[in-house]
Amino acid sequence: MTVRPPAHRLALAAATAALGVLALAGCGADATAGAADSSSAGGPPPTTASSPASGTGPASPVTPALTVTGPGGETVTLTKRPERIVCLTGICDDVLVELGLQPVGTTTPALLALPEFLGDRSAEVATVGGSFGNEDVASIAALKPDLVVGLAGAHDQLRSAIEQFAPLWLMDVGSWPDSVGYLRAMATLTDRPDQQVAAEEAFTASLDRARAASTRQGLATTKAMAMYSSGAGMGVNTQDDLLGGLLGQVFAYPWPNKGGGWDTAQAYSVEEILAVDPQIIFVQSFTSSPDAPKASAELAANPVWQQIDAVRNGKVVEVDTALWTAGRGPRALGLVLDEAVAAAQS
């Protein structure tokens, strides 16, 4: 049996990018903590209002530009700080909540409904219609956004339609440093430096706790695997994607990208999984209804699956897909680390 990743999961598994330079041009605020100074990094000089030439009348006022460059290298320029933000990807919801804000529209209401996010207040956020990567543009426009945030590789085809009424920022998240980078970039756009510092410190504390537990409990030699299942197939989160790279900070994570196209990169057969023999498995089951069987239940009758160490020892953990898959920001990743370590220690 070969497990094949659905296309939308590979769109989420973008290549790791270096943290980008964050440039704040002409907004009258200090750069967010941790962001590089644009002048020393060779970025554009700050945008300023024109000065009148000698002997002439006053110059026409120039609207200052607010510009950031994200970890994926993409540049976003706005003429004012965004107050109405629509999130088409969970990383956007995550960083906004971390900054003490909330979107006006979302495609991941289950994430926002978690008690660690907005809880009951999530009902205040409109749910954008349509399917992932093919959202209803009219429902986005009806929210009168100042900014729409999507996912690179999934929402590129919506750019021409969305940019008729709002800027579109496509985030490209391939690693946990990218997630921190997007937190910093959004803090720059929204002028929330204090909240950004607190959120980054909270994530760093979660990562430090997990690494300490890894050393103390010997988890660094425990072979872990994260996998996902949907109607489109099944796959394993590899070392080069966000979740695999994060778990590799705590556990032994021997799951390289297999190369090739989308149908092979994360495709591991049950026999290949047994050959590695993971000691703990985290399963993200994308089901059509809450009552539908989980992936681990569907695999339970497979005789090869039954031989895997994690299966034999009761270490197959079904996780919340909204948190583990949709979140992708520092808050979600910190919670994932806490949950993974707790499951390994139980």
GROMACS .gro file of N, CA and C in nm, residues 80-208:
model
  387
   80LYS      N    1  -0.161   5.254   0.442
   80LYS     CA    2  -0.201   5.276   0.580
   80LYS      C    3  -0.194   5.144   0.654
   81ARG      N    4  -0.195   5.151   0.785
   81ARG     CA    5  -0.192   5.029   0.864
   81ARG      C    6  -0.323   4.954   0.845
   82PRO      N    7  -0.316   4.824   0.820
   82PRO     CA    8  -0.439   4.748   0.795
   82PRO      C    9  -0.518   4.724   0.924
   83GLU      N   10  -0.646   4.748   0.917
   83GLU     CA   11  -0.734   4.724   1.030
   83GLU      C   12  -0.832   4.610   1.003
   84ARG      N   13  -0.865   4.590   0.876
   84ARG     CA   14  -0.958   4.483   0.837
   84ARG      C   15  -0.880   4.384   0.750
   85ILE      N   16  -0.844   4.271   0.812
   85ILE     CA   17  -0.760   4.171   0.746
   85ILE      C   18  -0.841   4.043   0.728
   86VAL      N   19  -0.841   3.990   0.607
   86VAL     CA   20  -0.906   3.862   0.578
   86VAL      C   21  -0.797   3.756   0.565
   87CYS      N   22  -0.812   3.645   0.637
   87CYS     CA   23  -0.713   3.538   0.638
   87CYS      C   24  -0.763   3.418   0.558
   88LEU      N   25  -0.691   3.385   0.452
   88LEU     CA   26  -0.721   3.265   0.373
   88LEU      C   27  -0.631   3.149   0.412
   89THR      N   28  -0.544   3.169   0.509
   89THR     CA   29  -0.453   3.066   0.558
   89THR      C   30  -0.434   3.083   0.708
   90GLY      N   31  -0.417   2.972   0.779
   90GLY     CA   32  -0.412   2.975   0.924
   90GLY      C   33  -0.294   3.049   0.983
   91ILE      N   34  -0.183   3.060   0.911
   91ILE     CA   35  -0.069   3.135   0.963
   91ILE      C   36  -0.110   3.279   0.989
   92CYS      N   37  -0.198   3.333   0.905
   92CYS     CA   38  -0.247   3.469   0.923
   92CYS      C   39  -0.330   3.480   1.050
   93ASP      N   40  -0.426   3.389   1.069
   93ASP     CA   41  -0.507   3.390   1.191
   93ASP      C   42  -0.418   3.379   1.314
   94ASP      N   43  -0.320   3.291   1.307
   94ASP     CA   44  -0.230   3.266   1.420
   94ASP      C   45  -0.155   3.391   1.461
   95VAL      N   46  -0.089   3.457   1.366
   95VAL     CA   47  -0.007   3.572   1.403
   95VAL      C   48  -0.093   3.690   1.447
   96LEU      N   49  -0.213   3.703   1.390
   96LEU     CA   50  -0.301   3.811   1.435
   96LEU      C   51  -0.342   3.790   1.581
   97VAL      N   52  -0.380   3.667   1.617
   97VAL     CA   53  -0.418   3.639   1.755
   97VAL      C   54  -0.298   3.661   1.848
   98GLU      N   55  -0.180   3.622   1.803
   98GLU     CA   56  -0.060   3.644   1.883
   98GLU      C   57  -0.039   3.792   1.910
   99LEU      N   58  -0.079   3.876   1.817
   99LEU     CA   59  -0.060   4.021   1.831
   99LEU      C   60  -0.178   4.089   1.899
  100GLY      N   61  -0.273   4.010   1.949
  100GLY     CA   62  -0.388   4.067   2.017
  100GLY      C   63  -0.493   4.121   1.923
  101LEU      N   64  -0.495   4.072   1.798
  101LEU     CA   65  -0.589   4.116   1.696
  101LEU      C   66  -0.675   3.998   1.652
  102GLN      N   67  -0.771   4.025   1.566
  102GLN     CA   68  -0.847   3.917   1.505
  102GLN      C   69  -0.886   3.958   1.364
  103PRO      N   70  -0.895   3.860   1.273
  103PRO     CA   71  -0.933   3.892   1.135
  103PRO      C   72  -1.081   3.925   1.126
  104VAL      N   73  -1.119   3.987   1.014
  104VAL     CA   74  -1.262   4.008   0.990
  104VAL      C   75  -1.321   3.891   0.914
  105GLY      N   76  -1.235   3.810   0.852
  105GLY     CA   77  -1.280   3.691   0.780
  105GLY      C   78  -1.173   3.585   0.783
  106THR      N   79  -1.215   3.457   0.780
  106THR     CA   80  -1.120   3.347   0.791
  106THR      C   81  -1.168   3.227   0.711
  107THR      N   82  -1.074   3.141   0.673
  107THR     CA   83  -1.108   3.012   0.615
  107THR      C   84  -1.079   2.899   0.712
  108THR      N   85  -1.031   2.932   0.831
  108THR     CA   86  -1.002   2.828   0.932
  108THR      C   87  -1.075   2.859   1.063
  109PRO      N   88  -1.209   2.857   1.060
  109PRO     CA   89  -1.284   2.887   1.182
  109PRO      C   90  -1.259   2.788   1.294
  110ALA      N   91  -1.227   2.662   1.260
  110ALA     CA   92  -1.202   2.562   1.365
  110ALA      C   93  -1.077   2.597   1.445
  111LEU      N   94  -0.978   2.657   1.379
  111LEU     CA   95  -0.858   2.699   1.450
  111LEU      C   96  -0.891   2.812   1.547
  112LEU      N   97  -0.962   2.913   1.498
  112LEU     CA   98  -0.995   3.027   1.583
  112LEU      C   99  -1.085   2.987   1.699
  113ALA      N  100  -1.167   2.882   1.681
  113ALA     CA  101  -1.260   2.839   1.786
  113ALA      C  102  -1.190   2.766   1.900
  114LEU      N  103  -1.065   2.726   1.882
  114LEU     CA  104  -0.993   2.659   1.990
  114LEU      C  105  -0.979   2.754   2.109
  115PRO      N  106  -0.989   2.703   2.232
  115PRO     CA  107  -0.980   2.792   2.349
  115PRO      C  108  -0.848   2.865   2.359
  116GLU      N  109  -0.742   2.810   2.299
  116GLU     CA  110  -0.612   2.875   2.302
  116GLU      C  111  -0.603   2.991   2.203
  117PHE      N  112  -0.704   3.003   2.118
  117PHE     CA  113  -0.708   3.111   2.020
  117PHE      C  114  -0.818   3.210   2.059
  118LEU      N  115  -0.932   3.213   1.990
  118LEU     CA  116  -1.037   3.309   2.024
  118LEU      C  117  -1.151   3.246   2.104
  119GLY      N  118  -1.164   3.113   2.100
  119GLY     CA  119  -1.273   3.050   2.173
  119GLY      C  120  -1.408   3.098   2.123
  120ASP      N  121  -1.496   3.137   2.215
  120ASP     CA  122  -1.631   3.181   2.178
  120ASP      C  123  -1.629   3.308   2.093
  121ARG      N  124  -1.526   3.389   2.106
  121ARG     CA  125  -1.518   3.513   2.028
  121ARG      C  126  -1.496   3.487   1.879
  122SER      N  127  -1.464   3.363   1.845
  122SER     CA  128  -1.443   3.332   1.704
  122SER      C  129  -1.571   3.349   1.623
  123ALA      N  130  -1.687   3.346   1.690
  123ALA     CA  131  -1.814   3.366   1.621
  123ALA      C  132  -1.825   3.506   1.562
  124GLU      N  133  -1.741   3.599   1.609
  124GLU     CA  134  -1.742   3.735   1.557
  124GLU      C  135  -1.674   3.744   1.420
  125VAL      N  136  -1.601   3.640   1.381
  125VAL     CA  137  -1.523   3.641   1.257
  125VAL      C  138  -1.602   3.570   1.148
  126ALA      N  139  -1.622   3.636   1.036
  126ALA     CA  140  -1.696   3.576   0.924
  126ALA      C  141  -1.614   3.463   0.861
  127THR      N  142  -1.683   3.358   0.819
  127THR     CA  143  -1.618   3.248   0.747
  127THR      C  144  -1.629   3.272   0.598
  128VAL      N  145  -1.516   3.275   0.530
  128VAL     CA  146  -1.512   3.298   0.385
  128VAL      C  147  -1.561   3.172   0.314
  129GLY      N  148  -1.648   3.190   0.215
  129GLY     CA  149  -1.702   3.077   0.142
  129GLY      C  150  -1.605   3.023   0.038
  130GLY      N  151  -1.641   2.908  -0.019
  130GLY     CA  152  -1.557   2.845  -0.120
  130GLY      C  153  -1.467   2.739  -0.061
  131SER      N  154  -1.384   2.680  -0.145
  131SER     CA  155  -1.291   2.577  -0.101
  131SER      C  156  -1.150   2.633  -0.093
  132PHE      N  157  -1.061   2.561  -0.025
  132PHE     CA  158  -0.924   2.608  -0.009
  132PHE      C  159  -0.857   2.625  -0.145
  133GLY      N  160  -0.806   2.746  -0.169
  133GLY     CA  161  -0.743   2.778  -0.296
  133GLY      C  162  -0.839   2.824  -0.403
  134ASN      N  163  -0.968   2.813  -0.372
  134ASN     CA  164  -1.071   2.858  -0.466
  134ASN      C  165  -1.182   2.928  -0.389
  135GLU      N  166  -1.141   3.020  -0.301
  135GLU     CA  167  -1.237   3.089  -0.216
  135GLU      C  168  -1.326   3.182  -0.297
  136ASP      N  169  -1.444   3.211  -0.242
  136ASP     CA  170  -1.541   3.299  -0.306
  136ASP      C  171  -1.493   3.443  -0.295
  137VAL      N  172  -1.445   3.499  -0.405
  137VAL     CA  173  -1.387   3.633  -0.404
  137VAL      C  174  -1.492   3.737  -0.367
  138ALA      N  175  -1.616   3.717  -0.408
  138ALA     CA  176  -1.721   3.814  -0.375
  138ALA      C  177  -1.742   3.823  -0.224
  139SER      N  178  -1.734   3.709  -0.154
  139SER     CA  179  -1.752   3.712  -0.009
  139SER      C  180  -1.633   3.778   0.060
  140ILE      N  181  -1.515   3.769  -0.001
  140ILE     CA  182  -1.398   3.839   0.053
  140ILE      C  183  -1.416   3.989   0.035
  141ALA      N  184  -1.457   4.030  -0.083
  141ALA     CA  185  -1.475   4.173  -0.113
  141ALA      C  186  -1.582   4.234  -0.023
  142ALA      N  187  -1.686   4.158   0.010
  142ALA     CA  188  -1.794   4.209   0.093
  142ALA      C  189  -1.747   4.247   0.233
  143LEU      N  190  -1.635   4.193   0.276
  143LEU     CA  191  -1.580   4.224   0.409
  143LEU      C  192  -1.499   4.354   0.409
  144LYS      N  193  -1.484   4.415   0.293
  144LYS     CA  194  -1.413   4.543   0.277
  144LYS      C  195  -1.274   4.539   0.344
  145PRO      N  196  -1.189   4.444   0.304
  145PRO     CA  197  -1.059   4.430   0.370
  145PRO      C  198  -0.959   4.538   0.328
  146ASP      N  199  -0.868   4.570   0.422
  146ASP     CA  200  -0.752   4.652   0.390
  146ASP      C  201  -0.638   4.565   0.338
  147LEU      N  202  -0.645   4.434   0.371
  147LEU     CA  203  -0.540   4.340   0.334
  147LEU      C  204  -0.600   4.200   0.335
  148VAL      N  205  -0.562   4.120   0.234
  148VAL     CA  206  -0.600   3.979   0.228
  148VAL      C  207  -0.471   3.898   0.233
  149VAL      N  208  -0.467   3.796   0.318
  149VAL     CA  209  -0.347   3.713   0.333
  149VAL      C  210  -0.378   3.571   0.290
  150GLY      N  211  -0.301   3.521   0.194
  150GLY     CA  212  -0.318   3.384   0.145
  150GLY      C  213  -0.188   3.306   0.156
  151LEU      N  214  -0.188   3.189   0.094
  151LEU     CA  215  -0.074   3.099   0.099
  151LEU      C  216  -0.012   3.086  -0.039
  152ALA      N  217   0.118   3.106  -0.048
  152ALA     CA  218   0.189   3.090  -0.176
  152ALA      C  219   0.170   2.947  -0.226
  153GLY      N  220   0.143   2.934  -0.356
  153GLY     CA  221   0.122   2.803  -0.415
  153GLY      C  222  -0.021   2.757  -0.411
  154ALA      N  223  -0.104   2.826  -0.331
  154ALA     CA  224  -0.245   2.789  -0.321
  154ALA      C  225  -0.337   2.899  -0.367
  155HIS      N  226  -0.298   3.026  -0.346
  155HIS     CA  227  -0.386   3.137  -0.375
  155HIS      C  228  -0.334   3.231  -0.485
  156ASP      N  229  -0.228   3.190  -0.554
  156ASP     CA  230  -0.171   3.275  -0.658
  156ASP      C  231  -0.273   3.311  -0.765
  157GLN      N  232  -0.359   3.215  -0.800
  157GLN     CA  233  -0.455   3.238  -0.908
  157GLN      C  234  -0.564   3.336  -0.871
  158LEU      N  235  -0.575   3.373  -0.743
  158LEU     CA  236  -0.677   3.469  -0.700
  158LEU      C  237  -0.625   3.613  -0.702
  159ARG      N  238  -0.497   3.631  -0.729
  159ARG     CA  239  -0.438   3.764  -0.715
  159ARG      C  240  -0.508   3.868  -0.800
  160SER      N  241  -0.527   3.841  -0.928
  160SER     CA  242  -0.583   3.944  -1.016
  160SER      C  243  -0.723   3.985  -0.972
  161ALA      N  244  -0.801   3.892  -0.921
  161ALA     CA  245  -0.937   3.925  -0.876
  161ALA      C  246  -0.935   4.000  -0.743
  162ILE      N  247  -0.856   3.953  -0.648
  162ILE     CA  248  -0.854   4.016  -0.515
  162ILE      C  249  -0.794   4.155  -0.521
  163GLU      N  250  -0.690   4.171  -0.602
  163GLU     CA  251  -0.623   4.301  -0.603
  163GLU      C  252  -0.705   4.410  -0.674
  164GLN      N  253  -0.824   4.376  -0.717
  164GLN     CA  254  -0.917   4.479  -0.764
  164GLN      C  255  -0.970   4.562  -0.648
  165PHE      N  256  -0.965   4.504  -0.526
  165PHE     CA  257  -1.020   4.576  -0.410
  165PHE      C  258  -0.930   4.577  -0.288
  166ALA      N  259  -0.823   4.497  -0.284
  166ALA     CA  260  -0.734   4.495  -0.167
  166ALA      C  261  -0.601   4.432  -0.205
  167PRO      N  262  -0.491   4.470  -0.135
  167PRO     CA  263  -0.362   4.403  -0.157
  167PRO      C  264  -0.371   4.257  -0.112
  168LEU      N  265  -0.299   4.170  -0.181
  168LEU     CA  266  -0.292   4.029  -0.145
  168LEU      C  267  -0.149   3.994  -0.106
  169TRP      N  268  -0.132   3.941   0.014
  169TRP     CA  269  -0.001   3.898   0.064
  169TRP      C  270  -0.001   3.747   0.069
  170LEU      N  271   0.085   3.683  -0.009
  170LEU     CA  272   0.096   3.538  -0.011
  170LEU      C  273   0.214   3.495   0.074
  171MET      N  274   0.186   3.434   0.187
  171MET     CA  275   0.291   3.388   0.277
  171MET      C  276   0.342   3.252   0.234
  172ASP      N  277   0.470   3.227   0.256
  172ASP     CA  278   0.536   3.103   0.214
  172ASP      C  279   0.607   3.045   0.335
  173VAL      N  280   0.542   2.949   0.401
  173VAL     CA  281   0.592   2.898   0.530
  173VAL      C  282   0.652   2.760   0.510
  174GLY      N  283   0.784   2.749   0.526
  174GLY     CA  284   0.849   2.621   0.512
  174GLY      C  285   0.919   2.572   0.637
  175SER      N  286   0.929   2.658   0.740
  175SER     CA  287   1.002   2.622   0.862
  175SER      C  288   0.952   2.708   0.976
  176TRP      N  289   0.984   2.666   1.100
  176TRP     CA  290   0.939   2.746   1.214
  176TRP      C  291   1.006   2.884   1.218
  177PRO      N  292   1.131   2.902   1.172
  177PRO     CA  293   1.182   3.039   1.163
  177PRO      C  294   1.100   3.127   1.068
  178ASP      N  295   1.045   3.067   0.961
  178ASP     CA  296   0.957   3.144   0.873
  178ASP      C  297   0.835   3.193   0.949
  179SER      N  298   0.779   3.108   1.034
  179SER     CA  299   0.661   3.147   1.112
  179SER      C  300   0.692   3.266   1.201
  180VAL      N  301   0.808   3.262   1.265
  180VAL     CA  302   0.849   3.375   1.349
  180VAL      C  303   0.869   3.499   1.262
  181GLY      N  304   0.925   3.480   1.144
  181GLY     CA  305   0.945   3.593   1.053
  181GLY      C  306   0.815   3.659   1.013
  182TYR      N  307   0.711   3.579   0.989
  182TYR     CA  308   0.582   3.637   0.953
  182TYR      C  309   0.516   3.706   1.072
  183LEU      N  310   0.540   3.655   1.191
  183LEU     CA  311   0.493   3.725   1.311
  183LEU      C  312   0.556   3.864   1.317
  184ARG      N  313   0.685   3.874   1.293
  184ARG     CA  314   0.755   4.003   1.296
  184ARG      C  315   0.703   4.096   1.186
  185ALA      N  316   0.682   4.040   1.067
  185ALA     CA  317   0.637   4.122   0.956
  185ALA      C  318   0.497   4.178   0.981
  186MET      N  319   0.408   4.093   1.032
  186MET     CA  320   0.273   4.140   1.061
  186MET      C  321   0.273   4.242   1.175
  187ALA      N  322   0.361   4.224   1.272
  187ALA     CA  323   0.373   4.321   1.381
  187ALA      C  324   0.418   4.457   1.327
  188THR      N  325   0.504   4.455   1.226
  188THR     CA  326   0.549   4.579   1.164
  188THR      C  327   0.433   4.649   1.095
  189LEU      N  328   0.354   4.573   1.019
  189LEU     CA  329   0.241   4.632   0.948
  189LEU      C  330   0.136   4.688   1.043
  190THR      N  331   0.116   4.622   1.156
  190THR     CA  332   0.007   4.661   1.246
  190THR      C  333   0.055   4.741   1.366
  191ASP      N  334   0.187   4.770   1.372
  191ASP     CA  335   0.244   4.848   1.481
  191ASP      C  336   0.217   4.784   1.616
  192ARG      N  337   0.258   4.657   1.632
  192ARG     CA  338   0.240   4.584   1.757
  192ARG      C  339   0.373   4.527   1.805
  193PRO      N  340   0.475   4.610   1.825
  193PRO     CA  341   0.606   4.555   1.862
  193PRO      C  342   0.608   4.487   1.996
  194ASP      N  343   0.539   4.539   2.096
  194ASP     CA  344   0.541   4.479   2.228
  194ASP      C  345   0.476   4.340   2.226
  195GLN      N  346   0.364   4.330   2.155
  195GLN     CA  347   0.296   4.200   2.146
  195GLN      C  348   0.381   4.100   2.069
  196GLN      N  349   0.452   4.149   1.967
  196GLN     CA  350   0.539   4.059   1.891
  196GLN      C  351   0.650   4.002   1.978
  197VAL      N  352   0.712   4.087   2.057
  197VAL     CA  353   0.821   4.041   2.144
  197VAL      C  354   0.769   3.937   2.243
  198ALA      N  355   0.653   3.964   2.303
  198ALA     CA  356   0.597   3.870   2.401
  198ALA      C  357   0.562   3.737   2.335
  199ALA      N  358   0.504   3.741   2.214
  199ALA     CA  359   0.467   3.619   2.144
  199ALA      C  360   0.590   3.539   2.104
  200GLU      N  361   0.692   3.608   2.056
  200GLU     CA  362   0.815   3.537   2.016
  200GLU      C  363   0.883   3.475   2.137
  201GLU      N  364   0.883   3.545   2.250
  201GLU     CA  365   0.942   3.489   2.371
  201GLU      C  366   0.864   3.367   2.419
  202ALA      N  367   0.731   3.369   2.405
  202ALA     CA  368   0.649   3.254   2.445
  202ALA      C  369   0.681   3.132   2.358
  203PHE      N  370   0.695   3.153   2.226
  203PHE     CA  371   0.729   3.042   2.139
  203PHE      C  372   0.868   2.989   2.171
  204THR      N  373   0.963   3.078   2.190
  204THR     CA  374   1.100   3.037   2.223
  204THR      C  375   1.101   2.955   2.353
  205ALA      N  376   1.019   2.995   2.450
  205ALA     CA  377   1.011   2.921   2.575
  205ALA      C  378   0.955   2.780   2.550
  206SER      N  379   0.856   2.768   2.463
  206SER     CA  380   0.801   2.636   2.430
  206SER      C  381   0.906   2.548   2.363
  207LEU      N  382   0.981   2.607   2.271
  207LEU     CA  383   1.086   2.532   2.202
  207LEU      C  384   1.195   2.491   2.299
  208ASP      N  385   1.234   2.581   2.389
  208ASP     CA  386   1.336   2.548   2.488
  208ASP      C  387   1.289   2.436   2.581
   0.00000   0.00000   0.00000
